[in-house]
Short mmCIF file of C-alpha atoms in Angstrom, two decimals:
data_model
loop_
_atom_site.label_atom_id
_atom_site.label_comp_id
_atom_site.label_asym_id
_atom_site.label_seq_id
_atom_site.Cartn_x
_atom_site.Cartn_y
_atom_site.Cartn_z
CA MET A 1 -4.42 -4.56 -7.83
CA ARG A 2 -4.67 -5.96 -4.38
CA TYR A 3 -4.57 -4.15 -0.93
CA THR A 4 -2.13 -5.42 1.69
CA GLU A 5 -3.51 -7.12 4.78
CA PHE A 6 -3.02 -3.84 6.46
CA GLY A 7 -4.86 -1.96 3.75
CA GLU A 8 -7.85 -4.20 3.96
CA TYR A 9 -7.90 -4.03 7.72
CA PHE A 10 -7.43 -0.23 7.95
CA LYS A 11 -10.30 0.13 5.38
CA ILE A 12 -12.61 -2.01 7.38
CA LEU A 13 -11.73 -0.04 10.49
CA ARG A 14 -12.68 3.30 8.84
CA ILE A 15 -15.87 1.91 7.60
CA LYS A 16 -16.79 0.60 11.05
CA HIS A 17 -16.11 4.00 12.46
CA GLN A 18 -18.02 5.95 9.71
CA GLU A 19 -14.76 7.47 8.50
CA VAL A 20 -13.09 7.89 5.17
CA LEU A 21 -9.56 8.57 3.86
CA MET A 22 -9.95 12.24 4.57
CA ASP A 23 -10.53 11.70 8.21
CA ALA A 24 -7.42 9.35 8.40
CA LYS A 25 -5.40 12.18 6.79
CA LYS A 26 -6.17 14.42 9.79
CA PHE A 27 -5.17 12.10 12.52
CA LEU A 28 -2.12 10.49 10.67
CA GLY A 29 -0.81 13.84 9.53
CA VAL A 30 0.07 12.69 5.99
CA SER A 31 -1.63 13.18 2.58
CA CYS A 32 -4.51 10.96 1.29
CA ALA A 33 -2.19 9.76 -1.52
CA PHE A 34 0.32 8.76 0.91
CA ILE A 35 -2.05 6.59 3.04
CA SER A 36 -3.60 5.16 -0.25
CA SER A 37 -0.12 4.02 -1.50
CA VAL A 38 0.47 2.38 1.87
CA GLU A 39 -2.69 0.51 1.68
CA CYS A 40 -1.70 -0.69 -1.79
CA GLY A 41 1.56 -1.83 -0.66
CA LYS A 42 3.60 0.79 -2.54
CA ARG A 43 5.15 2.18 0.46
CA PRO A 44 6.15 0.65 3.94
CA ILE A 45 3.80 1.26 6.84
CA PRO A 46 5.25 4.09 8.95
CA GLU A 47 6.20 2.95 12.51
CA ASP A 48 4.22 5.43 14.44
CA TRP A 49 0.86 4.46 12.68
CA PHE A 50 0.29 1.46 14.93
CA SER A 51 -0.11 3.65 18.10
CA LYS A 52 -1.85 6.56 16.18
CA ILE A 53 -4.51 4.12 14.77
CA VAL A 54 -4.87 2.36 18.25
CA ASN A 55 -5.38 5.66 19.93
CA HIS A 56 -7.65 7.17 17.41
CA TYR A 57 -10.09 4.25 17.19
CA ARG A 58 -9.57 3.15 20.85
CA LEU A 59 -8.86 -0.43 19.78
CA THR A 60 -9.43 -3.28 22.05
CA ASP A 61 -6.60 -5.78 22.94
CA LEU A 62 -8.00 -8.26 20.42
CA GLU A 63 -8.26 -5.44 17.75
CA GLN A 64 -4.79 -4.42 18.42
CA ASP A 65 -3.47 -7.96 17.89
CA GLU A 66 -5.37 -8.12 14.69
CA LEU A 67 -3.93 -4.75 13.56
CA LYS A 68 -0.31 -5.86 14.48
CA ASP A 69 -0.78 -9.08 12.55
CA ALA A 70 -2.04 -7.25 9.58
CA ILE A 71 1.03 -4.84 9.75
CA ASP A 72 3.44 -7.80 9.98
CA LYS A 73 1.80 -9.62 7.21
CA SER A 74 1.92 -6.47 4.95
CA LYS A 75 5.82 -6.23 5.48
CA LYS A 76 7.90 -6.72 2.35
CA PHE A 77 11.19 -6.85 4.28
CA LEU A 78 11.91 -7.84 7.95
CA LYS A 79 14.97 -6.23 9.85
CA LEU A 80 16.47 -8.12 12.83
CA ASP A 81 18.49 -6.38 15.61
CA MET A 82 21.64 -8.46 15.92
CA GLU A 83 23.35 -6.02 18.27
CA SER A 84 22.73 -7.75 21.67
CA VAL A 85 21.98 -11.35 20.80
CA THR A 86 24.09 -14.41 21.57
CA ASN A 87 26.16 -16.24 18.90
CA VAL A 88 23.79 -19.09 18.79
CA GLN A 89 20.87 -16.71 18.07
CA LYS A 90 22.95 -14.95 15.39
CA ASP A 91 23.67 -18.39 13.75
CA LEU A 92 20.02 -19.29 13.86
CA ALA A 93 19.01 -15.99 12.20
CA ILE A 94 21.66 -16.28 9.60
CA GLN A 95 20.80 -20.09 8.74
CA PHE A 96 17.20 -19.09 8.68
CA GLN A 97 17.77 -16.29 6.26
CA ARG A 98 20.11 -18.44 3.99
CA SER A 99 17.61 -21.44 3.84
CA PHE A 100 14.42 -19.25 3.78
CA ASP A 101 13.91 -19.31 -0.09
CA GLY A 102 14.15 -23.14 -0.21
CA LEU A 103 11.86 -23.97 2.67
CA ASP A 104 8.65 -25.87 1.62
CA GLU A 105 5.27 -25.49 3.31
CA LYS A 106 5.79 -28.69 5.40
CA LYS A 107 9.21 -27.71 6.74
CA ALA A 108 8.00 -24.04 7.36
CA LYS A 109 5.05 -25.39 9.28
CA GLU A 110 7.31 -27.70 11.48
CA ILE A 111 9.60 -24.73 12.42
CA LEU A 112 6.67 -22.48 13.09
CA ASP A 113 5.16 -25.10 15.48
CA ILE A 114 8.58 -25.46 17.33
CA ILE A 115 8.74 -21.58 17.75
CA LYS A 116 5.03 -21.33 18.80
CA ARG A 117 5.53 -24.13 21.36
CA ASN A 118 8.46 -22.29 22.84
CA GLN A 119 6.85 -18.86 23.03
CA MET B 1 -11.29 7.82 -26.51
CA ASP B 2 -14.26 5.54 -26.37
CA TYR B 3 -15.08 1.87 -26.81
CA GLU B 4 -18.14 0.02 -28.21
CA THR B 5 -20.14 -2.29 -25.91
CA LYS B 6 -23.42 -4.00 -25.78
CA PRO B 7 -26.28 -1.48 -26.10
CA ILE B 8 -28.39 -0.30 -23.13
CA LYS B 9 -31.27 2.17 -22.93
CA ARG B 10 -31.36 5.19 -20.60
CA ILE B 11 -34.49 3.59 -18.84
CA GLU B 12 -32.36 0.62 -18.03
CA ILE B 13 -29.47 2.68 -16.92
CA ARG B 14 -31.92 4.40 -14.61
CA ALA B 15 -32.93 1.07 -13.17
CA ILE B 16 -29.25 0.23 -12.47
CA SER B 17 -28.85 3.70 -10.76
CA CYS B 18 -31.71 2.80 -8.45
CA TRP B 19 -30.07 -0.48 -7.71
CA ILE B 20 -26.82 1.17 -6.90
CA ARG B 21 -28.50 3.74 -4.52
CA ASN B 22 -30.34 0.94 -2.85
CA LEU B 23 -27.16 -1.30 -2.52
CA PHE B 24 -25.24 1.48 -0.90
CA ASN B 25 -28.08 2.68 1.32
CA GLN B 26 -28.45 5.94 -0.30
CA ASN B 27 -32.08 5.74 -1.22
CA ASP B 28 -33.49 8.16 1.35
CA THR B 29 -31.32 11.09 0.34
CA LEU B 30 -30.88 13.19 -2.72
CA TYR B 31 -27.19 13.85 -1.97
CA PHE B 32 -25.39 10.59 -3.04
CA ASP B 33 -22.27 10.13 -0.80
CA VAL B 34 -19.70 9.55 -3.59
CA ILE B 35 -16.87 9.66 -1.09
CA LYS B 36 -18.43 6.94 1.12
CA VAL B 37 -19.16 4.69 -1.87
CA PHE B 38 -15.45 5.18 -3.07
CA GLU B 39 -14.42 4.09 0.53
CA ILE B 40 -16.59 1.00 0.77
CA ILE B 41 -17.06 -0.24 -2.92
CA HIS B 42 -14.40 -2.88 -2.36
CA ASP B 43 -16.47 -4.39 0.45
CA TYR B 44 -19.30 -4.81 -1.96
CA PHE B 45 -17.36 -5.70 -5.01
CA HIS B 46 -14.15 -7.37 -4.16
CA SER B 47 -12.77 -7.07 -7.67
CA ILE B 48 -12.99 -3.33 -7.59
CA THR B 49 -10.13 -1.47 -5.81
CA THR B 50 -9.57 2.26 -5.25
CA GLU B 51 -6.52 4.50 -4.91
CA VAL B 52 -5.93 8.10 -4.47
CA ILE B 53 -2.61 9.24 -6.10
CA SER B 54 -0.69 12.58 -5.80
CA ASP B 55 -1.27 15.11 -8.56
CA ASP B 56 2.29 14.78 -9.95
CA ASP B 57 2.30 11.03 -10.03
CA ASN B 58 2.43 9.76 -13.60
CA SER B 59 3.32 6.12 -12.89
CA ILE B 60 -0.16 4.70 -13.50
CA LEU B 61 -2.01 7.81 -15.07
CA ASP B 62 -1.02 10.39 -17.50
CA LEU B 63 -0.49 13.78 -15.85
CA ASN B 64 -3.36 15.29 -17.84
CA LYS B 65 -5.84 12.76 -16.64
CA PRO B 66 -7.79 13.41 -13.41
CA CYS B 67 -8.85 9.83 -12.77
CA ALA B 68 -9.38 6.44 -14.56
CA CYS B 69 -10.80 2.99 -14.16
CA ILE B 70 -8.05 0.51 -15.10
CA PRO B 71 -8.89 -3.02 -15.83
CA ASP B 72 -6.33 -5.68 -14.50
CA MET B 73 -5.50 -9.15 -15.72
CA ARG B 74 -7.71 -10.88 -13.20
CA GLY B 75 -11.08 -9.40 -14.31
CA GLY B 76 -10.85 -6.80 -11.64
CA TYR B 77 -10.98 -2.89 -11.97
CA HIS B 78 -8.83 -0.37 -10.24
CA ILE B 79 -10.24 3.17 -9.73
CA VAL B 80 -7.55 5.72 -9.48
CA ILE B 81 -8.29 9.30 -8.57
CA ARG B 82 -5.95 12.30 -8.30
CA GLU B 83 -5.67 13.80 -4.72
CA SER B 84 -6.97 17.25 -5.75
CA ILE B 85 -10.06 15.67 -7.22
CA TYR B 86 -10.59 13.54 -4.17
CA GLU B 87 -10.17 16.38 -1.79
CA GLY B 88 -12.24 18.61 -3.87
CA ALA B 89 -15.08 16.00 -3.99
CA CYS B 90 -14.81 15.75 -0.15
CA GLN B 91 -15.46 19.54 0.01
CA GLY B 92 -18.64 18.91 -2.11
CA VAL B 93 -17.36 20.25 -5.56
CA GLY B 94 -20.03 18.90 -8.12
CA GLY B 95 -17.72 18.44 -11.00
CA TYR B 96 -15.17 16.46 -8.87
CA ARG B 97 -17.93 14.40 -7.37
CA SER B 98 -18.89 13.57 -10.93
CA HIS B 99 -15.34 12.67 -11.96
CA ILE B 100 -15.30 10.02 -9.13
CA GLN B 101 -18.72 8.71 -9.71
CA HIS B 102 -17.99 8.40 -13.50
CA GLU B 103 -15.10 5.99 -12.72
CA ILE B 104 -17.32 4.08 -10.20
CA SER B 105 -19.98 3.86 -13.04
CA HIS B 106 -17.46 2.53 -15.46
CA SER B 107 -16.29 -0.37 -13.07
CA ILE B 108 -19.82 -1.30 -12.16
CA LEU B 109 -20.97 -1.33 -15.79
CA CYS B 110 -18.08 -3.38 -16.76
CA LEU B 111 -18.89 -5.87 -13.93
CA LEU B 112 -22.44 -6.16 -15.32
CA GLY B 113 -20.99 -7.14 -18.75
CA PHE B 114 -20.83 -3.86 -20.48
CA VAL B 115 -17.20 -4.43 -21.59
CA PRO B 116 -15.56 -3.50 -25.02
CA ILE B 117 -16.82 -5.95 -27.72
CA ILE B 118 -13.97 -5.25 -30.10
CA GLY B 119 -10.42 -4.11 -29.37
CA ARG B 120 -10.41 -0.90 -31.46
CA SER B 121 -11.07 2.51 -29.94
CA TYR B 122 -13.26 5.37 -31.30
CA LYS B 123 -13.18 9.12 -31.11
CA ASN B 124 -15.70 10.62 -28.46
CA GLY B 125 -19.01 11.06 -30.14
CA GLU B 126 -18.26 8.63 -33.14
CA LEU B 127 -20.34 5.91 -31.57
CA GLU B 128 -24.16 5.60 -31.24
CA ALA B 129 -24.86 6.74 -27.76
CA CYS B 130 -26.44 3.50 -26.29
CA ARG B 131 -23.29 1.42 -27.55
CA SER B 132 -20.70 3.85 -26.16
CA MET B 133 -19.06 3.01 -22.94
CA GLU B 134 -18.39 6.68 -22.31
CA TRP B 135 -21.97 7.61 -22.77
CA GLN B 136 -23.15 4.74 -20.61
CA ALA B 137 -20.82 5.65 -17.74
CA LYS B 138 -21.96 9.43 -18.13
CA ALA B 139 -25.65 8.54 -18.16
CA LEU B 140 -25.32 6.15 -15.10
CA THR B 141 -23.32 8.86 -13.22
CA GLY B 142 -26.04 11.42 -13.93
CA GLU B 143 -28.90 9.10 -12.97
CA THR B 144 -27.10 8.20 -9.86
CA LEU B 145 -26.15 11.53 -8.63
CA VAL B 146 -29.53 13.17 -9.81
CA PRO B 147 -32.34 10.49 -9.23
CA PHE B 148 -34.72 11.20 -11.93
CA TYR B 149 -38.09 10.63 -10.29
CA LYS B 150 -37.04 12.36 -6.94
CA THR B 151 -36.14 15.59 -8.82
CA LYS B 152 -39.10 16.08 -10.86
CA GLY B 153 -40.22 19.73 -10.88
CA MET B 154 -37.12 21.04 -9.41
CA THR B 155 -35.12 23.98 -10.88
CA VAL B 156 -31.51 23.91 -11.81
CA LYS B 157 -30.51 25.76 -8.70
CA GLN B 158 -32.47 23.29 -6.52
CA ILE B 159 -30.97 20.18 -8.17
CA LYS B 160 -27.42 21.71 -8.11
CA GLU B 161 -27.74 22.45 -4.34
CA SER B 162 -29.60 19.38 -3.12
CA CYS B 163 -27.77 16.81 -5.25
CA GLY B 164 -24.26 18.39 -5.01
CA VAL B 165 -23.74 18.45 -8.70
CA SER B 166 -22.39 21.02 -11.23
CA LYS B 167 -24.78 23.42 -13.21
CA ASP B 168 -24.12 21.58 -16.37
CA CYS B 169 -25.20 18.30 -14.71
CA ALA B 170 -28.37 19.85 -13.33
CA GLU B 171 -29.17 21.35 -16.68
CA MET B 172 -28.78 18.03 -18.32
CA ARG B 173 -31.33 16.49 -15.92
CA LEU B 174 -33.85 19.06 -17.06
CA LYS B 175 -33.03 18.51 -20.78
CA ILE B 176 -33.57 14.78 -20.36
CA GLU B 177 -37.02 15.44 -19.16
CA LYS B 178 -37.77 18.07 -21.84
CA ASP B 179 -36.60 15.64 -24.57
CA LYS B 180 -38.72 12.98 -22.91
CA ILE B 181 -41.87 15.04 -23.06
CA LYS B 182 -41.12 16.18 -26.61
CA LYS B 183 -41.02 12.39 -27.67
CA MET B 184 -44.25 11.70 -26.09
CA ARG B 185 -46.10 14.49 -28.06
#
């Protein structure tokens, strides 16, 4: 069994703050079993957890970025809102989705570099 | 159900329990913080993971089982605890604390090489104690929760209260000492 990136990060946060699963149960308002299943990647991370964790541990900007990154990397599916985007953006998203499985490491890195340069 | 493993004496298990208490910075206290160790064990042993599951979840554990230590294909161990056991242990229920520590003991003993030496299983009590994986885990749990040398001269009630264990566990600690004295005579 492996924890998700979020699971690892959240565990370390609790240890740093001398807290255990039972404490997280109180401020997240869900059961210990639910939190544990999220950490193990059996359930998706609820949307409101980011802000609850940030507020509870008073995370710095850097820690917030790390948490966001861990949450993103733990996602098994990504949803894109195509409601108010241009046709070109729509085409890009669709083409990306279609060719995603066949992308090798090198090509994926090239695309990532282009996106990062334009951010 | 039990499995045969390489033998170990109680005195050696006692030494392992001291090492465990030392490792998790629990040397200065009689009350071993099982919940904290359950939380941080993955940080110390990356191949050990933990999970709390709901009481009605039978996807990885039979409904009649309170907890388990499940080996994976990569040489790791996954400790699974039912929610009522975890929460009871958080409230300090001795029996529940022992349940969790028992699975932690299994995982650590396995990492130390005390793994099944043949595939077949045995009924509980069928194996010689020192070669039984169940006895070893029970002994390590008892020695960890009730440190032998620090509880010398204490009564059952004192052990029960200061170590946070059940009456049975505290009585066992005194029986071990009595047996030891008998052997020396």
